[in-house]
Amino acid sequence: MKDPDKRTNKEPEKEPEKEPKSFRVTKGNTTITVYPYNGGWRFAWRSSETAIWKYVTRKVKAAAKAAAENKLDELNTGGLSWSSLSPHRRRFLESIHRETRAEDENPLLTFLKGRQKSSEIVQTVDKYLAWKIKEAGEKTPHIGNLGGHLKPTAQHFAGKTVVDITTDELQEWWQKKWGHRAWKTRRDCRGSFIGFWRWCVLQSLYPKDQVTPAECMPPVKAEKLNRRILTLDEFLALAGAIQPKYRGAIVLQAFCGMRPEETAPPTKEGTKKKSKRGIRAEEIDWKDNCIRIPAEVAKTGFPRITPVLPAAKAWLEWAGVHSGSNGPVCYTNLVEDGETLRLGKEVFKTGWPKDALRHSYGSYRNAIVRSLPQVAEEMGTSETMLKRHYLNPRSKEEGEAWFALRPS
């Protein structure tokens, strides 16, 4: 008998190698299948059902399993695939993480959402002005001023969205364009910016919980100015030089305190409201010695009554306006006709003193009555505006001398 334990020279047969099998990696409700691929391991993934498939390949099974686990972690935390981001994008997000505090998160997200909704500055300004015209029903002088401030600004920042314009950029442009102008012009321009950006907030074009760049601009302080009024000799020289058809306009301003546009409004589009007209002779009450200024004449839209003093009556007759007269006191606007340009050179030498006639009435009238509320009511303004824009304090004797002027 042969010993069964005795070895022979014949090698035992090797068992065939098992083919690698795919396996699953699961976290939460998400599963990834890892399968053999070209001697290594691969799995496919996508961030949503509509997204395209992406693939990850590793040489070693353990590395493929670890990569699948990491991918599941990314997918289960909101769909961000950190590993698939470009190096530049990862560096950017890392810098955001470093620079952002917990209290910065909501303002930052609000800004980013607002930036997505924001629109290019030129288009936005056009929409804003169109909205203003629609609200007013016409292009008013105020809207014309808004366009004069906002359109050059939009062209300067053309291509930028509203949220991309910083306070420093806006301030620098404002200083360059309007910094040399009078304080009122600079203040009005800043006000136009503020109104525009507030509208953008209402339209969700700028974050509502952030201060706009316009509001961050420093306010313009009113400068103390000596309001220009006419002397007696200046008015007499003006009366001697003006064309007869314009006489009524200077009389109503100098001795009744009316505004230039209330005597004869301009006619060009955007320079006046369609509903406005100049004062008519039949609105002068010669019996009660007053002018009943209706709403369609008054700039403010509120009717008022202003007195016709003896000086005004005498000068109105000099202008050809008498009891029983009808029709406009002045048919055309002095500025549009070029009369103020001519008189500014001929009489005043240095140019037409804008609003000086109305300023003269306010200053000389208050010198006599010593009642700012009364004078403000007569002129159709507020006591605050009277102090700010019209008043140049005069003595009682100077006031009496002004209203003692007569055409003779």
PDB file of C-alpha atoms in Angstrom, residues 58-171:
ATOM      1  CA  ARG A  58      -9.526  55.230  -8.460  1.00  0.00           C
ATOM      2  CA  LYS A  59      -6.905  52.493  -8.841  1.00  0.00           C
ATOM      3  CA  VAL A  60      -7.458  50.916  -5.426  1.00  0.00           C
ATOM      4  CA  LYS A  61     -10.781  49.671  -4.052  1.00  0.00           C
ATOM      5  CA  ALA A  62     -10.255  51.331  -0.666  1.00  0.00           C
ATOM      6  CA  ALA A  63      -9.548  54.685  -2.321  1.00  0.00           C
ATOM      7  CA  ALA A  64     -12.698  54.360  -4.453  1.00  0.00           C
ATOM      8  CA  LYS A  65     -14.760  53.577  -1.363  1.00  0.00           C
ATOM      9  CA  ALA A  66     -13.327  56.592   0.493  1.00  0.00           C
ATOM     10  CA  ALA A  67     -14.011  58.859  -2.515  1.00  0.00           C
ATOM     11  CA  ALA A  68     -17.613  57.614  -2.701  1.00  0.00           C
ATOM     12  CA  GLU A  69     -18.112  58.302   1.013  1.00  0.00           C
ATOM     13  CA  ASN A  70     -16.760  61.845   0.601  1.00  0.00           C
ATOM     14  CA  LYS A  71     -19.030  62.421  -2.372  1.00  0.00           C
ATOM     15  CA  LEU A  72     -22.059  61.278  -0.387  1.00  0.00           C
ATOM     16  CA  ASP A  73     -21.114  63.713   2.378  1.00  0.00           C
ATOM     17  CA  GLU A  74     -21.041  66.552  -0.170  1.00  0.00           C
ATOM     18  CA  LEU A  75     -24.334  65.568  -1.760  1.00  0.00           C
ATOM     19  CA  ASN A  76     -26.080  65.214   1.590  1.00  0.00           C
ATOM     20  CA  THR A  77     -25.033  68.722   2.695  1.00  0.00           C
ATOM     21  CA  GLY A  78     -26.822  70.660  -0.039  1.00  0.00           C
ATOM     22  CA  GLY A  79     -25.418  69.414  -3.280  1.00  0.00           C
ATOM     23  CA  LEU A  80     -22.086  71.285  -3.225  1.00  0.00           C
ATOM     24  CA  SER A  81     -19.404  69.170  -4.796  1.00  0.00           C
ATOM     25  CA  TRP A  82     -16.312  70.713  -3.283  1.00  0.00           C
ATOM     26  CA  SER A  83     -13.912  68.289  -4.895  1.00  0.00           C
ATOM     27  CA  SER A  84     -15.217  69.057  -8.379  1.00  0.00           C
ATOM     28  CA  LEU A  85     -14.629  72.801  -8.040  1.00  0.00           C
ATOM     29  CA  SER A  86     -11.730  74.435  -9.824  1.00  0.00           C
ATOM     30  CA  PRO A  87      -8.773  75.487  -7.664  1.00  0.00           C
ATOM     31  CA  HIS A  88      -9.626  79.164  -8.278  1.00  0.00           C
ATOM     32  CA  ARG A  89     -13.218  78.649  -7.114  1.00  0.00           C
ATOM     33  CA  ARG A  90     -12.119  76.767  -4.009  1.00  0.00           C
ATOM     34  CA  ARG A  91      -9.654  79.545  -3.091  1.00  0.00           C
ATOM     35  CA  PHE A  92     -12.416  82.132  -3.518  1.00  0.00           C
ATOM     36  CA  LEU A  93     -14.875  80.269  -1.273  1.00  0.00           C
ATOM     37  CA  GLU A  94     -12.154  79.669   1.297  1.00  0.00           C
ATOM     38  CA  SER A  95     -11.428  83.413   1.410  1.00  0.00           C
ATOM     39  CA  ILE A  96     -15.149  84.105   1.928  1.00  0.00           C
ATOM     40  CA  HIS A  97     -15.110  81.630   4.805  1.00  0.00           C
ATOM     41  CA  ARG A  98     -12.087  83.332   6.383  1.00  0.00           C
ATOM     42  CA  GLU A  99     -13.381  86.908   6.016  1.00  0.00           C
ATOM     43  CA  THR A 100     -17.022  86.318   6.984  1.00  0.00           C
ATOM     44  CA  ARG A 101     -18.211  86.449  10.557  1.00  0.00           C
ATOM     45  CA  ALA A 102     -21.498  84.938  11.684  1.00  0.00           C
ATOM     46  CA  GLU A 103     -23.181  88.370  11.766  1.00  0.00           C
ATOM     47  CA  ASP A 104     -22.012  89.041   8.187  1.00  0.00           C
ATOM     48  CA  GLU A 105     -23.754  86.049   6.653  1.00  0.00           C
ATOM     49  CA  ASN A 106     -27.291  87.439   6.203  1.00  0.00           C
ATOM     50  CA  PRO A 107     -26.192  90.859   4.855  1.00  0.00           C
ATOM     51  CA  LEU A 108     -23.830  89.110   2.426  1.00  0.00           C
ATOM     52  CA  LEU A 109     -26.536  86.766   1.144  1.00  0.00           C
ATOM     53  CA  THR A 110     -28.965  89.686   0.815  1.00  0.00           C
ATOM     54  CA  PHE A 111     -26.403  91.626  -1.215  1.00  0.00           C
ATOM     55  CA  LEU A 112     -25.758  88.687  -3.539  1.00  0.00           C
ATOM     56  CA  LYS A 113     -29.472  88.113  -4.103  1.00  0.00           C
ATOM     57  CA  GLY A 114     -29.965  91.818  -4.797  1.00  0.00           C
ATOM     58  CA  ARG A 115     -27.081  91.806  -7.248  1.00  0.00           C
ATOM     59  CA  GLN A 116     -28.706  88.992  -9.214  1.00  0.00           C
ATOM     60  CA  LYS A 117     -31.885  91.085  -9.546  1.00  0.00           C
ATOM     61  CA  SER A 118     -30.070  94.355 -10.232  1.00  0.00           C
ATOM     62  CA  SER A 119     -29.919  95.841 -13.700  1.00  0.00           C
ATOM     63  CA  GLU A 120     -27.561  97.988 -15.736  1.00  0.00           C
ATOM     64  CA  ILE A 121     -27.490 101.633 -14.628  1.00  0.00           C
ATOM     65  CA  VAL A 122     -28.395 103.306 -17.966  1.00  0.00           C
ATOM     66  CA  GLN A 123     -31.464 101.107 -18.463  1.00  0.00           C
ATOM     67  CA  THR A 124     -32.498 101.553 -14.838  1.00  0.00           C
ATOM     68  CA  VAL A 125     -32.307 105.356 -14.988  1.00  0.00           C
ATOM     69  CA  ASP A 126     -34.426 105.347 -18.159  1.00  0.00           C
ATOM     70  CA  LYS A 127     -37.036 103.184 -16.406  1.00  0.00           C
ATOM     71  CA  TYR A 128     -37.010 105.460 -13.360  1.00  0.00           C
ATOM     72  CA  LEU A 129     -37.546 108.634 -15.399  1.00  0.00           C
ATOM     73  CA  ALA A 130     -40.295 106.945 -17.442  1.00  0.00           C
ATOM     74  CA  TRP A 131     -41.980 105.927 -14.181  1.00  0.00           C
ATOM     75  CA  LYS A 132     -41.752 109.494 -12.855  1.00  0.00           C
ATOM     76  CA  ILE A 133     -43.332 110.879 -16.036  1.00  0.00           C
ATOM     77  CA  LYS A 134     -46.115 108.295 -15.860  1.00  0.00           C
ATOM     78  CA  GLU A 135     -46.812 109.129 -12.215  1.00  0.00           C
ATOM     79  CA  ALA A 136     -46.882 112.871 -12.919  1.00  0.00           C
ATOM     80  CA  GLY A 137     -48.821 112.480 -16.158  1.00  0.00           C
ATOM     81  CA  GLU A 138     -46.299 114.661 -17.990  1.00  0.00           C
ATOM     82  CA  LYS A 139     -42.660 115.691 -18.033  1.00  0.00           C
ATOM     83  CA  THR A 140     -42.396 118.392 -15.378  1.00  0.00           C
ATOM     84  CA  PRO A 141     -39.503 120.801 -14.651  1.00  0.00           C
ATOM     85  CA  HIS A 142     -38.618 118.667 -11.629  1.00  0.00           C
ATOM     86  CA  ILE A 143     -38.326 115.553 -13.786  1.00  0.00           C
ATOM     87  CA  GLY A 144     -36.231 117.549 -16.235  1.00  0.00           C
ATOM     88  CA  ASN A 145     -33.844 118.393 -13.384  1.00  0.00           C
ATOM     89  CA  LEU A 146     -33.734 114.724 -12.356  1.00  0.00           C
ATOM     90  CA  GLY A 147     -32.740 113.775 -15.890  1.00  0.00           C
ATOM     91  CA  GLY A 148     -30.040 116.443 -15.878  1.00  0.00           C
ATOM     92  CA  HIS A 149     -28.501 114.806 -12.806  1.00  0.00           C
ATOM     93  CA  LEU A 150     -29.109 111.104 -13.470  1.00  0.00           C
ATOM     94  CA  LYS A 151     -28.503 110.726 -17.213  1.00  0.00           C
ATOM     95  CA  PRO A 152     -24.874 111.961 -17.163  1.00  0.00           C
ATOM     96  CA  THR A 153     -24.298 109.785 -14.099  1.00  0.00           C
ATOM     97  CA  ALA A 154     -25.691 106.716 -15.854  1.00  0.00           C
ATOM     98  CA  GLN A 155     -23.477 107.320 -18.885  1.00  0.00           C
ATOM     99  CA  HIS A 156     -20.445 107.706 -16.625  1.00  0.00           C
ATOM    100  CA  PHE A 157     -21.129 104.306 -15.009  1.00  0.00           C
ATOM    101  CA  ALA A 158     -22.479 102.644 -18.179  1.00  0.00           C
ATOM    102  CA  GLY A 159     -22.141  98.848 -18.049  1.00  0.00           C
ATOM    103  CA  LYS A 160     -22.310  98.634 -14.248  1.00  0.00           C
ATOM    104  CA  THR A 161     -25.296  97.398 -12.299  1.00  0.00           C
ATOM    105  CA  VAL A 162     -26.866  99.574  -9.622  1.00  0.00           C
ATOM    106  CA  VAL A 163     -25.422  97.528  -6.752  1.00  0.00           C
ATOM    107  CA  ASP A 164     -21.908  97.634  -8.215  1.00  0.00           C
ATOM    108  CA  ILE A 165     -21.576 101.413  -7.823  1.00  0.00           C
ATOM    109  CA  THR A 166     -19.842 102.272  -4.551  1.00  0.00           C
ATOM    110  CA  THR A 167     -20.176 105.364  -2.405  1.00  0.00           C
ATOM    111  CA  ASP A 168     -16.601 106.409  -3.143  1.00  0.00           C
ATOM    112  CA  GLU A 169     -17.170 106.146  -6.905  1.00  0.00           C
ATOM    113  CA  LEU A 170     -20.416 108.094  -6.733  1.00  0.00           C
ATOM    114  CA  GLN A 171     -18.906 110.764  -4.491  1.00  0.00           C
TER     115      GLN A 171
END
